[in-house]
C-alpha positions as CSV (number, residue, x, y, z in Angstrom):
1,X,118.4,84.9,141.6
2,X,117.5,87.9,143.9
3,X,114.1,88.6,144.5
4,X,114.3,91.9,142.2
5,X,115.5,90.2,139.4
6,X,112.6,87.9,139.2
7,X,110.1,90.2,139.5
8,X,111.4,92.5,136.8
9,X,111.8,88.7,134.8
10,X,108.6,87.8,135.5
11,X,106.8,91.3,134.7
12,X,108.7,91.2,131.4
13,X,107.0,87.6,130.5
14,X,103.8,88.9,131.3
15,X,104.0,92.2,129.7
16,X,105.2,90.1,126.2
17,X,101.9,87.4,127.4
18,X,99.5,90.0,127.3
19,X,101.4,91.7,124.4
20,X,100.3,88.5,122.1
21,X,97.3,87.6,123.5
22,X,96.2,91.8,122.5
23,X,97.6,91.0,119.0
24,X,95.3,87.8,118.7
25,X,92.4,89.0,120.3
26,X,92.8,92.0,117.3
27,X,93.1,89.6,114.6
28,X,89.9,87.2,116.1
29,X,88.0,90.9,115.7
30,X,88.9,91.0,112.3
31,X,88.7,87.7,111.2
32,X,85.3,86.6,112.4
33,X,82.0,87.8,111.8
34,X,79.9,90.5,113.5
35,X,77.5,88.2,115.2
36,X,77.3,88.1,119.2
37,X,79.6,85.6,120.7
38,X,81.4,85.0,117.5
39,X,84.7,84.8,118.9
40,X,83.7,81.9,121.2
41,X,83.6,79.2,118.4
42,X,87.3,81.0,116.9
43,X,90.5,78.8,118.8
44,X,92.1,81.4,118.3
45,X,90.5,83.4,120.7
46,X,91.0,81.4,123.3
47,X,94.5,81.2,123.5
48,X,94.1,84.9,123.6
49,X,92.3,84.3,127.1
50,X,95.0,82.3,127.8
51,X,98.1,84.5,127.6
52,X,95.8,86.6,129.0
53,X,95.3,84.7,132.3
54,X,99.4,83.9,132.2
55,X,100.0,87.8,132.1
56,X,97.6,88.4,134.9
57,X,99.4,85.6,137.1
58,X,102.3,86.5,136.1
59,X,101.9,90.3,137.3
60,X,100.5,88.8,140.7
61,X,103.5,86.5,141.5
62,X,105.7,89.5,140.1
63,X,103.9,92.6,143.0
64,X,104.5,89.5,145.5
65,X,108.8,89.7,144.6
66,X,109.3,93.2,143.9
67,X,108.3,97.1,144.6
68,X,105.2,98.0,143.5
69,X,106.9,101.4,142.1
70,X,108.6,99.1,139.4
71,X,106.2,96.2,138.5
72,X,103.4,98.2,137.5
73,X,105.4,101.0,135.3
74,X,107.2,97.7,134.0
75,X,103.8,96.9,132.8
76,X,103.3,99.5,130.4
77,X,105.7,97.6,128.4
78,X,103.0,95.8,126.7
79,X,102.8,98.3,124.1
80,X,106.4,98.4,124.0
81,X,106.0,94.6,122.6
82,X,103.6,94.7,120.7
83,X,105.1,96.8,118.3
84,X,107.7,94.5,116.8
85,X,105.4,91.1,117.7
86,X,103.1,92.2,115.5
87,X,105.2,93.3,113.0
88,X,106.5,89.3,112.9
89,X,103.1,87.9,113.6
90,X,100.9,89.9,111.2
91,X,103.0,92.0,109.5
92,X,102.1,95.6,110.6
93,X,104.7,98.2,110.5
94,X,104.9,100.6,112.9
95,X,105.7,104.5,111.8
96,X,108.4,106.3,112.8
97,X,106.4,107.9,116.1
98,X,106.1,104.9,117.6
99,X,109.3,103.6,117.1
100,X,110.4,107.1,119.1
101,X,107.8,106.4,121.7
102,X,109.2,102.9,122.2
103,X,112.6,103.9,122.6
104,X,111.6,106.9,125.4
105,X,109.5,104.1,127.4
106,X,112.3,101.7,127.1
107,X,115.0,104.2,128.6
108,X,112.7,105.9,130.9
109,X,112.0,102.5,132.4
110,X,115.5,101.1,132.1
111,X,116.1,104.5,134.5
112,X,113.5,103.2,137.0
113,X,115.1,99.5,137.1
114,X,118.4,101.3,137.5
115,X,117.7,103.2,140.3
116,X,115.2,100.9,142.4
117,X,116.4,99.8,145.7
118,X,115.7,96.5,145.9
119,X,114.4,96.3,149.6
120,X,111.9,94.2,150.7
121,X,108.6,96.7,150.9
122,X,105.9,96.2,154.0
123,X,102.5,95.4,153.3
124,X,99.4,97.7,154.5
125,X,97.2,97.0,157.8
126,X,93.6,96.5,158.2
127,X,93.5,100.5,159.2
128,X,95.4,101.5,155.8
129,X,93.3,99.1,153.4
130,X,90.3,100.7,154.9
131,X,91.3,104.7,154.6
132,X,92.9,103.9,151.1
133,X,89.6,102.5,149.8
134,X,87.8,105.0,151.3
135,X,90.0,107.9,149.4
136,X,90.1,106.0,146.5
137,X,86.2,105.4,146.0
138,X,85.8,108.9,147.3
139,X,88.3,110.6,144.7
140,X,87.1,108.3,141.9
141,X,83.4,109.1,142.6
142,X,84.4,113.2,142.6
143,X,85.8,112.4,139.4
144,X,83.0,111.3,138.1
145,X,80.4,113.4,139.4
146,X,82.6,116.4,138.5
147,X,83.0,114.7,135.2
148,X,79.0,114.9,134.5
149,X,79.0,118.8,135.4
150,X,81.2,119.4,132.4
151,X,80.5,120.9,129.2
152,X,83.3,120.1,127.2
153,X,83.2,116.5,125.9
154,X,86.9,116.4,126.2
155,X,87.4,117.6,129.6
156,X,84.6,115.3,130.3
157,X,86.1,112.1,128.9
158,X,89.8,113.5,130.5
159,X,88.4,113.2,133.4
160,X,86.6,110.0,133.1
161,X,90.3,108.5,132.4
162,X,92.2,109.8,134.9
163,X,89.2,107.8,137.6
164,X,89.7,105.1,135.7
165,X,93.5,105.3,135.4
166,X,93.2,105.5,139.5
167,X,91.1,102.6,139.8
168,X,93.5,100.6,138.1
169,X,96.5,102.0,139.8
170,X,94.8,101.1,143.4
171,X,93.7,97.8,142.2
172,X,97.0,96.7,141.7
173,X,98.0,98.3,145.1
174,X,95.5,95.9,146.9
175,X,96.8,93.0,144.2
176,X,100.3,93.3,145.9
177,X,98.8,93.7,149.4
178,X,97.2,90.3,149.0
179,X,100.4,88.6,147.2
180,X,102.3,89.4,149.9
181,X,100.3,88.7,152.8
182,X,98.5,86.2,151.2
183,X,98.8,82.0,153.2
184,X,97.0,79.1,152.7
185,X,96.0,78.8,156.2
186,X,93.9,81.9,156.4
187,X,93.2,82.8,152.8
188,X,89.7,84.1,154.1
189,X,91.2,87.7,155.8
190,X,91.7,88.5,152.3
191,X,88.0,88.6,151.5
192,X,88.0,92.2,152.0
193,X,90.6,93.4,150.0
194,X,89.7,90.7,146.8
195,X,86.6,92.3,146.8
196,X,87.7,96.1,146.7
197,X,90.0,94.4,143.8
198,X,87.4,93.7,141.8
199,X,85.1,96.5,142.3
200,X,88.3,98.6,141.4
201,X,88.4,96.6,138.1
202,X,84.6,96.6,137.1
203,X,84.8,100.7,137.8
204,X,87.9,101.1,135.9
205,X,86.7,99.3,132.8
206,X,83.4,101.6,132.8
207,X,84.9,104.6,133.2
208,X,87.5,103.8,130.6
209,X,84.4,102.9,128.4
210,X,82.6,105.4,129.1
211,X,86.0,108.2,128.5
212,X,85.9,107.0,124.9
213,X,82.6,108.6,124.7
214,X,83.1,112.3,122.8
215,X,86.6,112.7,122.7
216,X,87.9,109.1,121.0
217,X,90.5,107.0,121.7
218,X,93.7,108.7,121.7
219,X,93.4,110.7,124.5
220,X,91.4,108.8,127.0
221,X,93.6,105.8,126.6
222,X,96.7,107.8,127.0
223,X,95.7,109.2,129.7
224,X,94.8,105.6,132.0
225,X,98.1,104.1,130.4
226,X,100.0,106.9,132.3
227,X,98.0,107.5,135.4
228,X,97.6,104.1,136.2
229,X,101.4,103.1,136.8
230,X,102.0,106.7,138.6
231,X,99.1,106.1,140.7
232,X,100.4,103.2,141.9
233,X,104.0,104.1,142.1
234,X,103.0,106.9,144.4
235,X,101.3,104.8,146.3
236,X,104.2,102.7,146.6
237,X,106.9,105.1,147.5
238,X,104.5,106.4,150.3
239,X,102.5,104.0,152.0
240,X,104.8,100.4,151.0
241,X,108.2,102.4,152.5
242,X,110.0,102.1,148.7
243,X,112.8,104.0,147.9
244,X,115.3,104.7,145.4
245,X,118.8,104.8,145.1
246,X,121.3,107.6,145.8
247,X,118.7,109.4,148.0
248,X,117.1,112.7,146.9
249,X,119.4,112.7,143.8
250,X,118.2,109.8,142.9
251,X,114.3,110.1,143.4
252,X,114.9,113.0,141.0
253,X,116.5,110.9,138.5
254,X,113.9,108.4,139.1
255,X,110.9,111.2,138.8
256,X,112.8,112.5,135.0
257,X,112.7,108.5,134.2
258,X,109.3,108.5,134.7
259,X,108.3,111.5,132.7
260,X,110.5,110.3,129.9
261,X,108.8,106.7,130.0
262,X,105.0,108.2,130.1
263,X,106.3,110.5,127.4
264,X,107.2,107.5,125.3
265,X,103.8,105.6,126.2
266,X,101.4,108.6,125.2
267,X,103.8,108.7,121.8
268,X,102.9,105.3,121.4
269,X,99.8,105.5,122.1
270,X,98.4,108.2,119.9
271,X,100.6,107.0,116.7
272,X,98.6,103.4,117.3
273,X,95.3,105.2,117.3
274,X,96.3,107.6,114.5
275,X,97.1,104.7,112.3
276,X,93.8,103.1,113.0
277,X,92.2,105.9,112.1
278,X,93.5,106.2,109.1
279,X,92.8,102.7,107.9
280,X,88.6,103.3,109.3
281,X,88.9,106.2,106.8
282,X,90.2,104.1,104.0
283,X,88.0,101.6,104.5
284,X,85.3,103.9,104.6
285,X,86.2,105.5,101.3
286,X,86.4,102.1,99.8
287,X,83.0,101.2,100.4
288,X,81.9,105.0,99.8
289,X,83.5,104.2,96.2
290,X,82.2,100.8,95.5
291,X,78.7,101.8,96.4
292,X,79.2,105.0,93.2
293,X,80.2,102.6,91.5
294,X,77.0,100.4,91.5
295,X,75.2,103.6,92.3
296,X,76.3,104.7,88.6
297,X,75.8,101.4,87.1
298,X,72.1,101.5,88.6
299,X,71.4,104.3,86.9
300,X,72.6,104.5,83.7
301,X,70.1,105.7,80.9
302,X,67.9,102.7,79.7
303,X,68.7,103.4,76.3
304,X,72.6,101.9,77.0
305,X,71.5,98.3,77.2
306,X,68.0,98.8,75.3
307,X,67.9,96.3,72.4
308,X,67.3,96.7,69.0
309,X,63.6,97.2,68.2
310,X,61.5,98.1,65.4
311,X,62.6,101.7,65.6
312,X,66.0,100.4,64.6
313,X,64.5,98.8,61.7
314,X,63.1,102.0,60.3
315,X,66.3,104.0,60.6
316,X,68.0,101.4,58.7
317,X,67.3,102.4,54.8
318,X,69.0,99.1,53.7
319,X,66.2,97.2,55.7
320,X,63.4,95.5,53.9
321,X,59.8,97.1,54.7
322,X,56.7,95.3,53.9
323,X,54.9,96.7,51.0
324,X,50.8,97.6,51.3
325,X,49.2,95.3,48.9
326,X,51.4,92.4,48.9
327,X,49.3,90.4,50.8
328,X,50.6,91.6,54.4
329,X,47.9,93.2,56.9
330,X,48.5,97.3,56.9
331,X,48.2,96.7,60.9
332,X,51.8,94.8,61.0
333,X,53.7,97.5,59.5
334,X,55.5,98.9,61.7
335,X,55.1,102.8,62.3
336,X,57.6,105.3,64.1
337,X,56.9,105.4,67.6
338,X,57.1,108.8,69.1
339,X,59.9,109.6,71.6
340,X,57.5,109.2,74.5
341,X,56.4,106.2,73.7
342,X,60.1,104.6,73.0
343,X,60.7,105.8,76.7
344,X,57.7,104.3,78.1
345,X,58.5,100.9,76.4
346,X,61.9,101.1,78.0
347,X,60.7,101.9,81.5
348,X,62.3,105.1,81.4
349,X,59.2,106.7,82.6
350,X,58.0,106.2,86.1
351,X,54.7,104.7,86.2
352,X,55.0,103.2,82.8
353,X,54.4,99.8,81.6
């Protein structure tokens, strides 16, 4: 097996790993209770952590075989899988939009496989790591300071995304830097570049947080699933020495495969949000309903589940009345009570006894 062919095995594997281990993680949230650390006690959940790590080492050991302009795009099929996985696992259909979606990210990245060249690519140098991390910090921080001048809560959160989409991106450039030049003898010259790795991934997964602030899900999350793998492609194609096949033809090709494949991912994307939308709002109206419901039962007129009482008695003309002078005290004969003082006896009246 060529070198190629595993990675593009291997970053399949990992995309259907973390594919399943999203799907339980989504059903731990649902099943357990809001309480902090909840999930920890649910076994469920961690076998989520555990495809989890497989995907992650999986995504590694797949940057260390192939290009870097194929692996990560390849990784976007996550969303791809999850579609009929959870479908068969939990029984959620999928609408017509992301079916569509699916189908544009599958050919658009079918495209990409078709036309990689499957040369070795080169590694970066100490001088590269260090002027890439220092343009990627640099642009990420513009982002976000330009980010906090904005106005618009959407531009703002756009914004926020797309540094976060480029975090992510770069992060997995330096995750294929150290696969490939990574030894056991000297596995300490890679101290520098594991730590830009994970300062890439803590900044990433705030700025992603933070995007969802103002403008929702849908866009933000569109917007890092597509900049992230073109980030890194470009990367890739400029800096690592990949190529494609059939020269400038084929780059061309290559470029239209990768708008059709982000197409398909935002398509997915939104229709997944949309439909969790939906459900919130149904949910919502549920409980909006059920609380009428009692509302309604809470306040209906004291009079509907009042019981009989001696006013009763007195409308009845078949009902016996005690006669004055038959040896019964006038005192126990019941008079009509005045309207007021029927409600009062109810507690119909605030206040009353």
């Amino acid at each position: 097996m060529s070198a190629l062919a595993l990675s593009v095995l291997l970053s399949l594997v990992s995309a259907v790993a973390y594919a399943a281990g999203a799907i339980l993680q989504e059903r731990v949230a649902t099943d357990t209770p809001d309480r902090p650390y909840a999930p920890l006690h649910h076994g469920v959940w961690w076998a989520a952590m555990a495809l989890n790590g497989l995907g992650a080492v999986l995504h590694v050991v797949a940057l260390a075989y192939g290009p870097l302009s194929l692996v990560q795009p390849l990784g976007a099929l996550t969303i791809v899988f999850a579609l009929p996985m959870a479908a068969l696992l939990v029984g959620r259909r999928a609408g017509h939009t992301a079916w569509r979606g699916a189908v544009m990210a599958s050919v658009g990245l079918a495209g990409l496989l078709a036309l990689t060249d499957g040369t070795d690519s080169r590694s970066l140098d100490g001088v590269e790591r260090l002027v890439l991390a220092a343009a990627t910090f640099g642009a990420v921080g513009l982002l976000f300071l330009v980010a906090q001048s904005v106005g618009r809560p959407v531009v703002r959160s756009m914004l926020l995304a797309g540094a976060a989409g480029a975090a992510f991106g770069i992060g997995s450039v330096f995750t294929k830097t150290v696969a490939v030049d990574w030894t056991s003898d000297a596995p300490t010259v890679q101290a520098p570049s594991l730590v830009v790795i994970a300062v890439l991934a803590v900044c990433g997964t705030l700025l992603s947080q933070a995007a969802y602030r103002g403008a929702g899900l849908t866009a933000p999350l569109a917007t890092v699933t597509v900049v992230n793998p073109v980030v890194a492609a470009a990367v890739g194609l400029t800096l690592f020495g990949e190529q494609f096949r059939y020269g400038v033809l084929g780059t061309v090709l290559a470029l239209g495969s990768g708008v059709v494949a982000a197409g398909g991912l935002i398509l997915l994307t939104t229709e997944r949000l949309a439909a969790q939308t939906r459900e919130a709002r149904r949910h919502g109206e549920a409980r909006r309903h059920a609380g009428r419901g009692e509302g309604a039962s809470a306040a209906r007129p004291p009079s509907w589940d009042r019981r009989p009482d001696d006013t009763d008695a007195l409308s009845d003309p078949d009902a016996e009345r005690p006669q004055v002078g038959e040896g019964v005290d006038v005192g126990a004969v019941p008079r009509p009570r005045t309207h007021l003082e029927v409600e009062m006896r109810s507690g119909a009246v605030t206040g009353g006894p």
